[in-house]
Short mmCIF file of C-alpha atoms in Angstrom, two decimals:
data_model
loop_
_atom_site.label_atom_id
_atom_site.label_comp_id
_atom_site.label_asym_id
_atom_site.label_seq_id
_atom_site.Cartn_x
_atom_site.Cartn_y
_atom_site.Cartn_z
CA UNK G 1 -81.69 184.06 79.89
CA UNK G 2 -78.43 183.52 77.96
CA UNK G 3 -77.73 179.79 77.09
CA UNK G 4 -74.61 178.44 78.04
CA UNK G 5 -72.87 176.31 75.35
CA UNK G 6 -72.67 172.90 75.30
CA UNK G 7 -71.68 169.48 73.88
CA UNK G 8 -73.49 165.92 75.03
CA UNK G 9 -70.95 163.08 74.55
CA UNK G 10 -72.89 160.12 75.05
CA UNK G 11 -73.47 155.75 73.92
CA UNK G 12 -77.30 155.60 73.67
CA UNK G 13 -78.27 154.04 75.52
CA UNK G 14 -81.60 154.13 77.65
CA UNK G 15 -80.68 156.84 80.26
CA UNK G 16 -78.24 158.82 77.37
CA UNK G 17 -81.86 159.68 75.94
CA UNK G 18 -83.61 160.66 78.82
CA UNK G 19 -80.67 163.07 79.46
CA UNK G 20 -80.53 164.52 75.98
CA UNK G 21 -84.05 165.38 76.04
CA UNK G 22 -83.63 166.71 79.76
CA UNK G 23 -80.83 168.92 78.77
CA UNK G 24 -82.78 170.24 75.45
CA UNK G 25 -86.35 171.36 77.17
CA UNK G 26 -84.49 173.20 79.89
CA UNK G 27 -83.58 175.59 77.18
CA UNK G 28 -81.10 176.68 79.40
CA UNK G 29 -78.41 175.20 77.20
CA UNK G 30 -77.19 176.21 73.15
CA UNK G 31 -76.81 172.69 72.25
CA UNK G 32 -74.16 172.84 69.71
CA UNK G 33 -73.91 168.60 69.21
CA UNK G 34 -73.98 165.47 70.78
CA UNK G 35 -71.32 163.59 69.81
CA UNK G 36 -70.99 159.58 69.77
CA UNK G 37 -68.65 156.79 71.78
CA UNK G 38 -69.11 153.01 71.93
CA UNK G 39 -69.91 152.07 75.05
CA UNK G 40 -73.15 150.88 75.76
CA UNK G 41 -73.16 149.38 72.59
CA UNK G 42 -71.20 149.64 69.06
CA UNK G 43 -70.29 152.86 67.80
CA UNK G 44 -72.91 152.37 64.39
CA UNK G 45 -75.40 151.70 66.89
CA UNK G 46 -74.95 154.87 69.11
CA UNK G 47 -75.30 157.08 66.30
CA UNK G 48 -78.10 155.21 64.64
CA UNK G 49 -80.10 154.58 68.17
CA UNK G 50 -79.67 159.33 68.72
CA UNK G 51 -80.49 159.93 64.93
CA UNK G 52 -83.58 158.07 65.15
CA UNK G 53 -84.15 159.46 68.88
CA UNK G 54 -84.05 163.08 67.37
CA UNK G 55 -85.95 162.68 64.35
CA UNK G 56 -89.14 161.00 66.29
CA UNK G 57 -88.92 163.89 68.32
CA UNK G 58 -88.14 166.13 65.93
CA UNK G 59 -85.16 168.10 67.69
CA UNK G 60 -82.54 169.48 65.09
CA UNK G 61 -79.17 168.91 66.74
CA UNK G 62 -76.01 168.06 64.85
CA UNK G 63 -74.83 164.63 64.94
CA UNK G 64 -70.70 163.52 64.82
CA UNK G 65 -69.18 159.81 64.78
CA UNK G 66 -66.43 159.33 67.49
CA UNK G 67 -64.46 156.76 68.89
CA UNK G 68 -65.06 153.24 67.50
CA UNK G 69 -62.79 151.37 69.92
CA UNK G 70 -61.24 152.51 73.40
CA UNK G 71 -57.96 153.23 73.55
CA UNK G 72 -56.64 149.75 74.74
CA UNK G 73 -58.84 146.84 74.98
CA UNK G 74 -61.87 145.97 72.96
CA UNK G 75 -65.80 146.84 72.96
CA UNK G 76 -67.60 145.60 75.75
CA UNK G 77 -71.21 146.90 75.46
CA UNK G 78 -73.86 146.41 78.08
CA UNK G 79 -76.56 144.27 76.24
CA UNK G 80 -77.78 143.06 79.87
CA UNK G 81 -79.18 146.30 80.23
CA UNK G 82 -79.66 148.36 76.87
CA UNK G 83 -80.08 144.81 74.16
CA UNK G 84 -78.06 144.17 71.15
CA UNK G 85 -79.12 147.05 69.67
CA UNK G 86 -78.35 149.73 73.27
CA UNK G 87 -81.68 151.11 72.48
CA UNK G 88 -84.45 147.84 73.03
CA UNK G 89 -88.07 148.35 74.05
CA UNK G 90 -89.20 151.40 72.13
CA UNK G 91 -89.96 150.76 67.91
CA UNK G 92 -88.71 153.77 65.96
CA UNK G 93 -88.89 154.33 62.40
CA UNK G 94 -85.61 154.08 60.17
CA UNK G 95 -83.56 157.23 60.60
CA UNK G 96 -83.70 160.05 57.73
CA UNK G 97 -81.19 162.19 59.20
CA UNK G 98 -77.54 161.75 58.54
CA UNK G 99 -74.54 161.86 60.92
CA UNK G 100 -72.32 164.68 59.82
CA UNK G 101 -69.02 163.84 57.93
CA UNK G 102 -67.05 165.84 60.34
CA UNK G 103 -65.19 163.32 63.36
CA UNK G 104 -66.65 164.46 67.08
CA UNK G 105 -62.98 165.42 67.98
CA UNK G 106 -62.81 168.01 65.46
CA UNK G 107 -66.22 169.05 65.77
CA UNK G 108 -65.21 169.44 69.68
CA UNK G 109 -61.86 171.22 68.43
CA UNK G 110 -64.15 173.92 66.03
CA UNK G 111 -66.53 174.43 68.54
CA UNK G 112 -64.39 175.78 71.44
CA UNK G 113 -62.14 177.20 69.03
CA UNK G 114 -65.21 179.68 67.42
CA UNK G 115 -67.15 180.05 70.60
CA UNK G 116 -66.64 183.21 72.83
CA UNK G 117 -67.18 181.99 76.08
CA UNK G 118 -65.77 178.54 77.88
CA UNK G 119 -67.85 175.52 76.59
CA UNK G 120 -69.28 172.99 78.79
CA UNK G 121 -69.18 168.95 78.24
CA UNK G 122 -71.12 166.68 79.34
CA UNK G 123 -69.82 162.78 78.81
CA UNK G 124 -72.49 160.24 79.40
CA UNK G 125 -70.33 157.06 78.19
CA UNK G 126 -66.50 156.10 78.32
CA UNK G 127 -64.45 159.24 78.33
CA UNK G 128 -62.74 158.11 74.63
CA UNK G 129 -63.47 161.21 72.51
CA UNK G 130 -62.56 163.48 75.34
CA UNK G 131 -59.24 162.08 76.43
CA UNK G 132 -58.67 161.85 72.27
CA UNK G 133 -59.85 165.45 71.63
CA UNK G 134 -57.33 166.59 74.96
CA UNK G 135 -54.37 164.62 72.68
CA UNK G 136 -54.83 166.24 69.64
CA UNK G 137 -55.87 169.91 70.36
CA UNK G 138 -54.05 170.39 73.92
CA UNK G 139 -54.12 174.34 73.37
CA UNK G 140 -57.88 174.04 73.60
CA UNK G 141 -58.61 172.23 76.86
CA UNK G 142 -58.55 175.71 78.49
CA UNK G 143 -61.59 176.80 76.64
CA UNK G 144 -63.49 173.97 78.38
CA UNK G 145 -65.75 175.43 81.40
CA UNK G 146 -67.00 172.38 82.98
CA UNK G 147 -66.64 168.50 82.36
CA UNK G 148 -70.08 167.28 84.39
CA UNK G 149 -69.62 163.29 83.34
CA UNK G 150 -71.55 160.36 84.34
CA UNK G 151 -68.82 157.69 85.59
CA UNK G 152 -67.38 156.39 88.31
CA UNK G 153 -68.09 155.62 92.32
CA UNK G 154 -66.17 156.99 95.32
CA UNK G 155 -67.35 153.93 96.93
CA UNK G 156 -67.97 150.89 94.76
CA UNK G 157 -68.30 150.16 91.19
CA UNK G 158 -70.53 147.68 89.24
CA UNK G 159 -68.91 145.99 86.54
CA UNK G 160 -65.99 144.67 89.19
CA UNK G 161 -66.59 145.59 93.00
CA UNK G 162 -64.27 148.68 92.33
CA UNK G 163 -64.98 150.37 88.81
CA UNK G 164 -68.23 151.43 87.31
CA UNK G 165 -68.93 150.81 83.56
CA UNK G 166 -67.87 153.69 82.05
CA UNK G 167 -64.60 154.27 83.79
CA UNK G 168 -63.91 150.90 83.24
CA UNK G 169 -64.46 150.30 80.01
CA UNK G 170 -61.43 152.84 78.73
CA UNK G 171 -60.12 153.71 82.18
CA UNK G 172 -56.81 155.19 79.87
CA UNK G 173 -59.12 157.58 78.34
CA UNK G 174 -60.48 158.20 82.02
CA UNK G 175 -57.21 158.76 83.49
CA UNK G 176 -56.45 161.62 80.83
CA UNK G 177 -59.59 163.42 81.70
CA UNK G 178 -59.21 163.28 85.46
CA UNK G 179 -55.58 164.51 85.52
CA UNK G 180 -56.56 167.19 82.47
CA UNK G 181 -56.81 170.47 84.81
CA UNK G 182 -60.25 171.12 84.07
CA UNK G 183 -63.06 171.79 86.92
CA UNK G 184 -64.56 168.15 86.77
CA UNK G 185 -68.24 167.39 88.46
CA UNK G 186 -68.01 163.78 88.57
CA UNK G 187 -71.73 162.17 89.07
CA UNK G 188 -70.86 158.42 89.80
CA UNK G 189 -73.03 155.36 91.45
CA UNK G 190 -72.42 157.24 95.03
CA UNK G 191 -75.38 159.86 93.16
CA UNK G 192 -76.74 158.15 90.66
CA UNK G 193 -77.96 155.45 92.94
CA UNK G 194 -80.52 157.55 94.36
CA UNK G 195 -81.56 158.95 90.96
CA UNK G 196 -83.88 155.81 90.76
CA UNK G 197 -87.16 154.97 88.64
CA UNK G 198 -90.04 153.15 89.86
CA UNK G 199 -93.27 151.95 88.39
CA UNK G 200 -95.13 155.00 89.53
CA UNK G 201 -92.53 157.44 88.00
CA UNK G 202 -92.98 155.45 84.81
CA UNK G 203 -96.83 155.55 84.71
CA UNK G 204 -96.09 158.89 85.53
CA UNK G 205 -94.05 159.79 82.47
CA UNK G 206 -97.25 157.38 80.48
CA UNK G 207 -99.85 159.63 81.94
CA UNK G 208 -98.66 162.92 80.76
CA UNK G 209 -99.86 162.48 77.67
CA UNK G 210 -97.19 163.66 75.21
CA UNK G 211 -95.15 162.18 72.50
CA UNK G 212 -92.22 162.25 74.82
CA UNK G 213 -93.87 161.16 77.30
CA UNK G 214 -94.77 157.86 75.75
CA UNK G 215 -91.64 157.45 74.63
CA UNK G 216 -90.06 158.05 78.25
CA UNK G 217 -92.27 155.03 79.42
CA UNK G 218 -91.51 152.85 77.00
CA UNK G 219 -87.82 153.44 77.55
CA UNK G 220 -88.06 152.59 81.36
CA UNK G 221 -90.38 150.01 80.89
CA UNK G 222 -87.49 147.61 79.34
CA UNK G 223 -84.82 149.17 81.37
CA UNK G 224 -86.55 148.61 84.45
CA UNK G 225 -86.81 144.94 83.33
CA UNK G 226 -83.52 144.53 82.42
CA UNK G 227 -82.46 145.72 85.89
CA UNK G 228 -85.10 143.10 87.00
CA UNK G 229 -83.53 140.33 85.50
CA UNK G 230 -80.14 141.39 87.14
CA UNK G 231 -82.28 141.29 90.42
CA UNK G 232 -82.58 144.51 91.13
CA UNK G 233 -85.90 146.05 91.91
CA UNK G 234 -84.66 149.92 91.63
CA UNK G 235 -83.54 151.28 88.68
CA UNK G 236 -80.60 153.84 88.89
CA UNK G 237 -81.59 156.66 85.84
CA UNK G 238 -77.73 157.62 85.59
CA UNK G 239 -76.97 159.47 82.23
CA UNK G 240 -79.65 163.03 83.27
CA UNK G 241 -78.12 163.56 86.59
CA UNK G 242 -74.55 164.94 84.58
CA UNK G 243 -77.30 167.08 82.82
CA UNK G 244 -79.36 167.83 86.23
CA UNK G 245 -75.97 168.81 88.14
CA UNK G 246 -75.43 171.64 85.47
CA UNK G 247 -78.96 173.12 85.61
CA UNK G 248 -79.25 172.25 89.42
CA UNK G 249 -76.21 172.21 91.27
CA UNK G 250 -78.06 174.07 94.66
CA UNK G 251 -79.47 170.55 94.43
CA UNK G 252 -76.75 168.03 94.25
CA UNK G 253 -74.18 167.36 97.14
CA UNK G 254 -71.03 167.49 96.51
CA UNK G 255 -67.58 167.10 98.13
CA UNK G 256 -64.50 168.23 96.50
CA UNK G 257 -61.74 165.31 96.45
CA UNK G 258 -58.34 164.09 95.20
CA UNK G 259 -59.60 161.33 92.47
CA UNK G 260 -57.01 159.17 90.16
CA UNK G 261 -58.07 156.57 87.87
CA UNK G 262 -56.31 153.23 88.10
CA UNK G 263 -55.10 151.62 85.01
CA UNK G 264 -52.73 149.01 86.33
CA UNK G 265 -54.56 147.20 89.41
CA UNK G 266 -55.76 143.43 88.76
CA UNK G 267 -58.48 143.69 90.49
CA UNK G 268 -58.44 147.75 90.26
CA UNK G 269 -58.22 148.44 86.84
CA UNK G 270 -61.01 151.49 86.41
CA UNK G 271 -61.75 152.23 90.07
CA UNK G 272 -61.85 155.84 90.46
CA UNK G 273 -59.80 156.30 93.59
CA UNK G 274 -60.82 158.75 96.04
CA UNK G 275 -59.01 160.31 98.26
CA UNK G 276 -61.98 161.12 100.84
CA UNK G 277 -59.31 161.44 104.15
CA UNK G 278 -56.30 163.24 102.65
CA UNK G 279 -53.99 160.80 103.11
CA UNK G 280 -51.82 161.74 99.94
CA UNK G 281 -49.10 164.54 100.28
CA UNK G 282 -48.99 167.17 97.83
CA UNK G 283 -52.60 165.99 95.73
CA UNK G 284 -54.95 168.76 95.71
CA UNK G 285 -58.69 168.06 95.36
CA UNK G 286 -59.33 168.18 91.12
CA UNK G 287 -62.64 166.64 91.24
CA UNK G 288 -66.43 167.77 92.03
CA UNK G 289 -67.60 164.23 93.52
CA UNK G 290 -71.20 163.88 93.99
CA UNK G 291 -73.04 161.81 96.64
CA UNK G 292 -76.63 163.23 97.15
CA UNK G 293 -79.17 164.43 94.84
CA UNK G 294 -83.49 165.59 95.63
CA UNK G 295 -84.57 162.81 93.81
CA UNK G 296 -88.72 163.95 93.81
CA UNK G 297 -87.35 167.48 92.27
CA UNK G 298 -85.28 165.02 89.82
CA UNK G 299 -88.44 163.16 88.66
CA UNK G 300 -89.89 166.60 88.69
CA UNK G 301 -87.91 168.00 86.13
CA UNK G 302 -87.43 165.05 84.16
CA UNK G 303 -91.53 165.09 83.92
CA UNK G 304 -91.37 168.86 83.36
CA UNK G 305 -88.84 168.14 80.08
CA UNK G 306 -91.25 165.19 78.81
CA UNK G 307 -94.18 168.07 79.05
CA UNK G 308 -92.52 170.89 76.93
CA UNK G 309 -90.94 168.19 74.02
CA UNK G 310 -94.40 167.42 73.92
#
């Protein structure tokens, strides 16, 4: 089976790992990089919490630095549900690998630029290093395949009752991306809400034995607390389902809509606005939104990818 290439953007972040090591057992994918945001925490963080992710599990995949900041505002990182450190529960060893000295925007550039075939990307944080990469190498955004991000809600956010973290948190950098031209499969709260873990998933992951495994369960463990302390007894797995939607798509639901990102509203500012009725003139569908997913096949493969990590 030929691989298709691709690049992870992603803040690890609990669910960021889960979808890494998802997207590397299919071995459906060439891997070229994952390449690092701030988001769910600081930008040292992020690359520190994936180069000690990848040496424990002993996966060789290039690491690149990205955005420290988004493009207006400040960091806001989600310590209610990843810690201080965007990666709490599990205790890893110090990292001995070593992010590469090339930025992620040029490693994006150099990667599309030498590949032969259209590249796919999938963001799992704030959309910075994509909406920077689109600024400074516009002549490659064509060479792009796919953008299958983790962001977003048709419906309802949950930072403010209208945006969803990512979005939110550099809804400029958003607003680049969705009005960039390229096929877009946005996987937002409308999906990733039924992409939930439970305790028996989790004992599940615990009982399978592996390395991976393990370290799946002790993952969930503290982000299914964390979501417990927020009072909230299911716990939305967002980050793989960008990942699953690419290997599965048969299996997700999706409706193709008009969707802008607001930058302006006061109460607004990062809702992805979806045009679900056609009610504006002249605005074609540019967006892949998904509602639906077969959450048991989800758990499945997830389960499946803990298995062959091993």
């Amino acid at each position: 089976m030929d691989r298709r290439p691709l690049i992870i953007d992603g803040d690890p972040g609990h669910d960021d790992v889960m979808a890494i090591m998802l997207a590397y057992a299919s071995g459906r994918f060439d891997l070229k990089g994952i390449t690092c945001v701030n988001g769910n925490c600081p930008l040292p963080k992020a690359v520190d919490n994936i180069l000690k992710t990848l040496d424990y599990l002993e996966l060789d995949i290039p690491v690149y630095a990205g955005a420290a900041t988004p493009m207006r505002g400040y960091n806001k990182p989600a310590v209610m549900c990843h810690g201080a450190s965007g990666l709490a529960g599990p205790i890893l060893p110090p990292a001995t690998s070593k992010v590469r000295d090339m930025r992620a925007i040029e490693f994006i550039a150099k990667t599309l630029r030498e590949s032969d075939e259209k590249v796919l990307l999938a963001p799992l944080g704030p959309l910075t290093n994509i909406a920077d990469f689109m600024i400074a190498y516009p002549e490659l955004i064509g060479k792009i395949e796919r953008i299958s991000l983790m962001g977003g809600g048709a419906l309802h956010g949950n930072v403010t009752p209208a945006a969803e973290f990512n979005i939110w948190h550099d809804p400029e950098a958003a607003r680049i991306v969705f009005s960039s031209g390229v096929p877009i499969t946005m996987c937002g709260l409308d999906v990733t809400e039924h992409a939930f873990v439970d305790p028996s998933d989790i004992q599940r992951f615990r009982d399978l034995g592996t390395r991976a495994g393990r370290f799946a369960a002790e993952l969930m463990d503290y982000y299914c607390l964390a979501f417990q302390r927020m009072g909230m007894m299911e716990n939305a797995l967002h980050d793989p389902v960008a990942i699953y939607a690419l290997l599965y798509p048969e299996k997700v639901e999706t409706h193709k809509y008009y969707v802008e990102v607001d930058i302006f509203g006061e109460y607004t500012r990062g809702c992805t606005v979806t045009d679900m009725v056609d009610s504006v003139p002249g605005k074609q569908p540019n967006v892949d939104v998904a509602f639906d997913l077969d959450r048991n096949d989800f758990i499945d493969k997830l389960c499946d990818a803990l298995v062959k990590l091993g």
